């Protein structure tokens, strides 16, 4: 008689056999699942606090994806001989897992949640990131924590005109696409991809194909939960304080509507701050007991309602544009006298100073990855100091967000770089964001392409990127071209598309709501193409 109450589910998934196990390892975590996909084994655990900290005003979710050297039969290569700070791949994978699960926790759930995924065995032909996403989804599902999942995830390749499910690193060498999609049974929530100048239709087909394949994993997770699921938490969203909501609305609505008629970002932000302060003062004057965090949340909801309502009603956007216009673009090349190549790319209130440097083969970055060592001859580093948004902050080590944005810009440019035979140099691009109001990562793509050309790199084509937003309410929806920072927070989907005149080289989507259909995505991608071609025209002048 075993002391473990172990439950196992096995299913065939394309060319791989997948096993999900729970009940043997890490039993004190709120939920823990061991996933084995053809010898790649990950342990995904989730722990949630039973209650939220007092005054907590956002959802504190942390995702840590950790690769262990022993998984590939290695000893860490440093004097220290143990795993140290997270590698770039670990950071990017943590973000990849975080993005689709974050919107599925219920609104108002502010308990701390910590997801930890260990890669404990690695078959180099089976990527651990998909296993980690499936494992996280399963661990959340069996834990009983309030979560509107589970999610499925899949990697999609495109080889000889056909979609391939979860291609390994050898197969990917012949693939024109590397796309990861994650979502619930009914809706896609996240897409991350790089491609070799593929059309919108092929990209959308890959998203749909990956989403369908992800449902196979979801069905297995449902079976696991039926046998091994813990009781679902009796969590209720805090009741809405209707009298307070009515009071805040009465005090704030007019002032905020006026603020959102101001077209300049700094002046608008100031007007919003004054409106916030006036509401707090008004409530104090009326002797109302209130929690300032809660009131700020209500004010944000009013802002979202105003901006979304204006856009859906066909009124001008925050800065006076219509839905399809790209902000004015200014480009200056060879900005810095002693650098190899440089460009200053400005789109509205977003500006990137991008610099390219060339080096010899010896300057290539050696990457000691778990799946095997390799050299990278193209690096792209993204930095965004606090002054870019007119804020006071501190300069520290590279943040997760900066690593993620740098990788997205890199994906966009890789497809048009010359081969090593054509151009044997190592290339490093650094994007310094000097102003930011919406999509600095796509400004980095445009500036990066121009700076490489300025340095004399024989690029195959110009690449431009554009950030799009989407606002949906019942049956009405509006797609926004070239979104501002404020629109990013208030929208239901933001997606970034980069590419050449021939096709897409990178696509990233993050969707916050259920019910974004294939048709809506099609409209959005078509509108993004129009904007991309407009920017490419400016870059080629």
mmCIF file with all atom_site columns, N, CA and C in Angstrom, residues 168-201:
data_model
loop_
_atom_site.group_PDB
_atom_site.id
_atom_site.type_symbol
_atom_site.label_atom_id
_atom_site.label_alt_id
_atom_site.label_comp_id
_atom_site.label_asym_id
_atom_site.label_entity_id
_atom_site.label_seq_id
_atom_site.pdbx_PDB_ins_code
_atom_site.Cartn_x
_atom_site.Cartn_y
_atom_site.Cartn_z
_atom_site.occupancy
_atom_site.B_iso_or_equiv
_atom_site.pdbx_formal_charge
_atom_site.auth_seq_id
_atom_site.auth_comp_id
_atom_site.auth_asym_id
_atom_site.auth_atom_id
_atom_site.pdbx_PDB_model_num
ATOM 1   N N  . UNK A 1 168 ? 10.488  19.875 -33.235 1.00 0.00 ? 168 UNK A N  1
ATOM 2   C CA . UNK A 1 168 ? 11.694  19.934 -32.393 1.00 0.00 ? 168 UNK A CA 1
ATOM 3   C C  . UNK A 1 168 ? 12.728  20.848 -33.039 1.00 0.00 ? 168 UNK A C  1
ATOM 4   N N  . UNK A 1 169 ? 13.901  21.001 -32.388 1.00 0.00 ? 169 UNK A N  1
ATOM 5   C CA . UNK A 1 169 ? 14.867  21.974 -32.922 1.00 0.00 ? 169 UNK A CA 1
ATOM 6   C C  . UNK A 1 169 ? 15.434  21.564 -34.282 1.00 0.00 ? 169 UNK A C  1
ATOM 7   N N  . UNK A 1 170 ? 15.504  20.249 -34.571 1.00 0.00 ? 170 UNK A N  1
ATOM 8   C CA . UNK A 1 170 ? 15.999  19.820 -35.888 1.00 0.00 ? 170 UNK A CA 1
ATOM 9   C C  . UNK A 1 170 ? 14.980  20.158 -36.972 1.00 0.00 ? 170 UNK A C  1
ATOM 10  N N  . UNK A 1 171 ? 13.706  19.855 -36.688 1.00 0.00 ? 171 UNK A N  1
ATOM 11  C CA . UNK A 1 171 ? 12.637  20.155 -37.657 1.00 0.00 ? 171 UNK A CA 1
ATOM 12  C C  . UNK A 1 171 ? 12.518  21.654 -37.904 1.00 0.00 ? 171 UNK A C  1
ATOM 13  N N  . UNK A 1 172 ? 12.757  22.454 -36.853 1.00 0.00 ? 172 UNK A N  1
ATOM 14  C CA . UNK A 1 172 ? 12.583  23.907 -36.989 1.00 0.00 ? 172 UNK A CA 1
ATOM 15  C C  . UNK A 1 172 ? 13.582  24.525 -37.953 1.00 0.00 ? 172 UNK A C  1
ATOM 16  N N  . UNK A 1 173 ? 14.705  23.832 -38.191 1.00 0.00 ? 173 UNK A N  1
ATOM 17  C CA . UNK A 1 173 ? 15.692  24.375 -39.135 1.00 0.00 ? 173 UNK A CA 1
ATOM 18  C C  . UNK A 1 173 ? 15.088  24.533 -40.527 1.00 0.00 ? 173 UNK A C  1
ATOM 19  N N  . UNK A 1 174 ? 14.088  23.694 -40.860 1.00 0.00 ? 174 UNK A N  1
ATOM 20  C CA . UNK A 1 174 ? 13.443  23.782 -42.177 1.00 0.00 ? 174 UNK A CA 1
ATOM 21  C C  . UNK A 1 174 ? 12.105  24.510 -42.129 1.00 0.00 ? 174 UNK A C  1
ATOM 22  N N  . UNK A 1 175 ? 11.771  25.063 -40.960 1.00 0.00 ? 175 UNK A N  1
ATOM 23  C CA . UNK A 1 175 ? 10.459  25.677 -40.817 1.00 0.00 ? 175 UNK A CA 1
ATOM 24  C C  . UNK A 1 175 ? 10.521  27.173 -41.116 1.00 0.00 ? 175 UNK A C  1
ATOM 25  N N  . UNK A 1 176 ? 9.490   27.676 -41.780 1.00 0.00 ? 176 UNK A N  1
ATOM 26  C CA . UNK A 1 176 ? 9.434   29.114 -42.064 1.00 0.00 ? 176 UNK A CA 1
ATOM 27  C C  . UNK A 1 176 ? 8.753   29.876 -40.936 1.00 0.00 ? 176 UNK A C  1
ATOM 28  N N  . UNK A 1 177 ? 8.362   29.130 -39.882 1.00 0.00 ? 177 UNK A N  1
ATOM 29  C CA . UNK A 1 177 ? 7.577   29.745 -38.819 1.00 0.00 ? 177 UNK A CA 1
ATOM 30  C C  . UNK A 1 177 ? 7.901   29.080 -37.489 1.00 0.00 ? 177 UNK A C  1
ATOM 31  N N  . UNK A 1 178 ? 7.952   29.894 -36.430 1.00 0.00 ? 178 UNK A N  1
ATOM 32  C CA . UNK A 1 178 ? 8.026   29.345 -35.079 1.00 0.00 ? 178 UNK A CA 1
ATOM 33  C C  . UNK A 1 178 ? 7.012   30.135 -34.272 1.00 0.00 ? 178 UNK A C  1
ATOM 34  N N  . UNK A 1 179 ? 5.862   29.520 -34.026 1.00 0.00 ? 179 UNK A N  1
ATOM 35  C CA . UNK A 1 179 ? 4.755   30.240 -33.387 1.00 0.00 ? 179 UNK A CA 1
ATOM 36  C C  . UNK A 1 179 ? 4.273   29.459 -32.171 1.00 0.00 ? 179 UNK A C  1
ATOM 37  N N  . UNK A 1 180 ? 4.079   30.158 -31.062 1.00 0.00 ? 180 UNK A N  1
ATOM 38  C CA . UNK A 1 180 ? 3.506   29.535 -29.867 1.00 0.00 ? 180 UNK A CA 1
ATOM 39  C C  . UNK A 1 180 ? 2.162   30.193 -29.613 1.00 0.00 ? 180 UNK A C  1
ATOM 40  N N  . UNK A 1 181 ? 1.133   29.373 -29.441 1.00 0.00 ? 181 UNK A N  1
ATOM 41  C CA . UNK A 1 181 ? -0.200  29.912 -29.177 1.00 0.00 ? 181 UNK A CA 1
ATOM 42  C C  . UNK A 1 181 ? -0.740  29.269 -27.899 1.00 0.00 ? 181 UNK A C  1
ATOM 43  N N  . UNK A 1 182 ? -1.434  30.068 -27.093 1.00 0.00 ? 182 UNK A N  1
ATOM 44  C CA . UNK A 1 182 ? -2.039  29.529 -25.869 1.00 0.00 ? 182 UNK A CA 1
ATOM 45  C C  . UNK A 1 182 ? -3.441  30.096 -25.743 1.00 0.00 ? 182 UNK A C  1
ATOM 46  N N  . UNK A 1 183 ? -4.344  29.300 -25.175 1.00 0.00 ? 183 UNK A N  1
ATOM 47  C CA . UNK A 1 183 ? -5.709  29.799 -24.997 1.00 0.00 ? 183 UNK A CA 1
ATOM 48  C C  . UNK A 1 183 ? -6.577  28.785 -24.287 1.00 0.00 ? 183 UNK A C  1
ATOM 49  N N  . UNK A 1 184 ? -7.787  29.206 -23.941 1.00 0.00 ? 184 UNK A N  1
ATOM 50  C CA . UNK A 1 184 ? -8.764  28.301 -23.342 1.00 0.00 ? 184 UNK A CA 1
ATOM 51  C C  . UNK A 1 184 ? -9.441  27.529 -24.473 1.00 0.00 ? 184 UNK A C  1
ATOM 52  N N  . UNK A 1 185 ? -10.409 26.677 -24.119 1.00 0.00 ? 185 UNK A N  1
ATOM 53  C CA . UNK A 1 185 ? -11.099 25.899 -25.161 1.00 0.00 ? 185 UNK A CA 1
ATOM 54  C C  . UNK A 1 185 ? -11.701 26.799 -26.232 1.00 0.00 ? 185 UNK A C  1
ATOM 55  N N  . UNK A 1 186 ? -12.273 27.933 -25.785 1.00 0.00 ? 186 UNK A N  1
ATOM 56  C CA . UNK A 1 186 ? -13.049 28.734 -26.727 1.00 0.00 ? 186 UNK A CA 1
ATOM 57  C C  . UNK A 1 186 ? -12.300 29.936 -27.288 1.00 0.00 ? 186 UNK A C  1
ATOM 58  N N  . UNK A 1 187 ? -11.183 30.334 -26.665 1.00 0.00 ? 187 UNK A N  1
ATOM 59  C CA . UNK A 1 187 ? -10.555 31.587 -27.095 1.00 0.00 ? 187 UNK A CA 1
ATOM 60  C C  . UNK A 1 187 ? -9.039  31.536 -27.071 1.00 0.00 ? 187 UNK A C  1
ATOM 61  N N  . UNK A 1 188 ? -8.431  32.186 -28.051 1.00 0.00 ? 188 UNK A N  1
ATOM 62  C CA . UNK A 1 188 ? -6.973  32.358 -28.060 1.00 0.00 ? 188 UNK A CA 1
ATOM 63  C C  . UNK A 1 188 ? -6.647  33.512 -27.113 1.00 0.00 ? 188 UNK A C  1
ATOM 64  N N  . UNK A 1 189 ? -5.602  33.354 -26.297 1.00 0.00 ? 189 UNK A N  1
ATOM 65  C CA . UNK A 1 189 ? -5.228  34.408 -25.351 1.00 0.00 ? 189 UNK A CA 1
ATOM 66  C C  . UNK A 1 189 ? -3.866  35.013 -25.652 1.00 0.00 ? 189 UNK A C  1
ATOM 67  N N  . UNK A 1 190 ? -2.971  34.213 -26.259 1.00 0.00 ? 190 UNK A N  1
ATOM 68  C CA . UNK A 1 190 ? -1.620  34.712 -26.485 1.00 0.00 ? 190 UNK A CA 1
ATOM 69  C C  . UNK A 1 190 ? -0.997  34.071 -27.707 1.00 0.00 ? 190 UNK A C  1
ATOM 70  N N  . UNK A 1 191 ? -0.284  34.882 -28.476 1.00 0.00 ? 191 UNK A N  1
ATOM 71  C CA . UNK A 1 191 ? 0.492   34.377 -29.607 1.00 0.00 ? 191 UNK A CA 1
ATOM 72  C C  . UNK A 1 191 ? 1.861   35.030 -29.540 1.00 0.00 ? 191 UNK A C  1
ATOM 73  N N  . UNK A 1 192 ? 2.891   34.246 -29.771 1.00 0.00 ? 192 UNK A N  1
ATOM 74  C CA . UNK A 1 192 ? 4.262   34.766 -29.816 1.00 0.00 ? 192 UNK A CA 1
ATOM 75  C C  . UNK A 1 192 ? 4.920   34.067 -30.988 1.00 0.00 ? 192 UNK A C  1
ATOM 76  N N  . UNK A 1 193 ? 5.457   34.822 -31.950 1.00 0.00 ? 193 UNK A N  1
ATOM 77  C CA . UNK A 1 193 ? 5.972   34.111 -33.115 1.00 0.00 ? 193 UNK A CA 1
ATOM 78  C C  . UNK A 1 193 ? 7.029   34.877 -33.885 1.00 0.00 ? 193 UNK A C  1
ATOM 79  N N  . UNK A 1 194 ? 7.809   34.129 -34.643 1.00 0.00 ? 194 UNK A N  1
ATOM 80  C CA . UNK A 1 194 ? 8.663   34.739 -35.654 1.00 0.00 ? 194 UNK A CA 1
ATOM 81  C C  . UNK A 1 194 ? 8.491   33.947 -36.942 1.00 0.00 ? 194 UNK A C  1
ATOM 82  N N  . UNK A 1 195 ? 8.604   34.641 -38.084 1.00 0.00 ? 195 UNK A N  1
ATOM 83  C CA . UNK A 1 195 ? 8.317   33.987 -39.356 1.00 0.00 ? 195 UNK A CA 1
ATOM 84  C C  . UNK A 1 195 ? 9.205   34.555 -40.445 1.00 0.00 ? 195 UNK A C  1
ATOM 85  N N  . UNK A 1 196 ? 9.283   33.808 -41.538 1.00 0.00 ? 196 UNK A N  1
ATOM 86  C CA . UNK A 1 196 ? 10.092  34.279 -42.666 1.00 0.00 ? 196 UNK A CA 1
ATOM 87  C C  . UNK A 1 196 ? 9.185   34.913 -43.720 1.00 0.00 ? 196 UNK A C  1
ATOM 88  N N  . UNK A 1 197 ? 8.739   36.114 -43.426 1.00 0.00 ? 197 UNK A N  1
ATOM 89  C CA . UNK A 1 197 ? 7.930   36.905 -44.359 1.00 0.00 ? 197 UNK A CA 1
ATOM 90  C C  . UNK A 1 197 ? 6.732   36.120 -44.898 1.00 0.00 ? 197 UNK A C  1
ATOM 91  N N  . UNK A 1 198 ? 5.876   35.649 -43.965 1.00 0.00 ? 198 UNK A N  1
ATOM 92  C CA . UNK A 1 198 ? 4.691   34.893 -44.369 1.00 0.00 ? 198 UNK A CA 1
ATOM 93  C C  . UNK A 1 198 ? 3.470   35.821 -44.447 1.00 0.00 ? 198 UNK A C  1
ATOM 94  N N  . UNK A 1 199 ? 2.471   35.394 -45.186 1.00 0.00 ? 199 UNK A N  1
ATOM 95  C CA . UNK A 1 199 ? 1.275   36.235 -45.362 1.00 0.00 ? 199 UNK A CA 1
ATOM 96  C C  . UNK A 1 199 ? 0.403   36.200 -44.110 1.00 0.00 ? 199 UNK A C  1
ATOM 97  N N  . UNK A 1 200 ? -0.507  37.174 -44.018 1.00 0.00 ? 200 UNK A N  1
ATOM 98  C CA . UNK A 1 200 ? -1.445  37.256 -42.893 1.00 0.00 ? 200 UNK A CA 1
ATOM 99  C C  . UNK A 1 200 ? -2.270  35.976 -42.780 1.00 0.00 ? 200 UNK A C  1
ATOM 100 N N  . UNK A 1 201 ? -2.696  35.433 -43.936 1.00 0.00 ? 201 UNK A N  1
ATOM 101 C CA . UNK A 1 201 ? -3.560  34.236 -43.919 1.00 0.00 ? 201 UNK A CA 1
ATOM 102 C C  . UNK A 1 201 ? -2.838  33.026 -43.337 1.00 0.00 ? 201 UNK A C  1
#
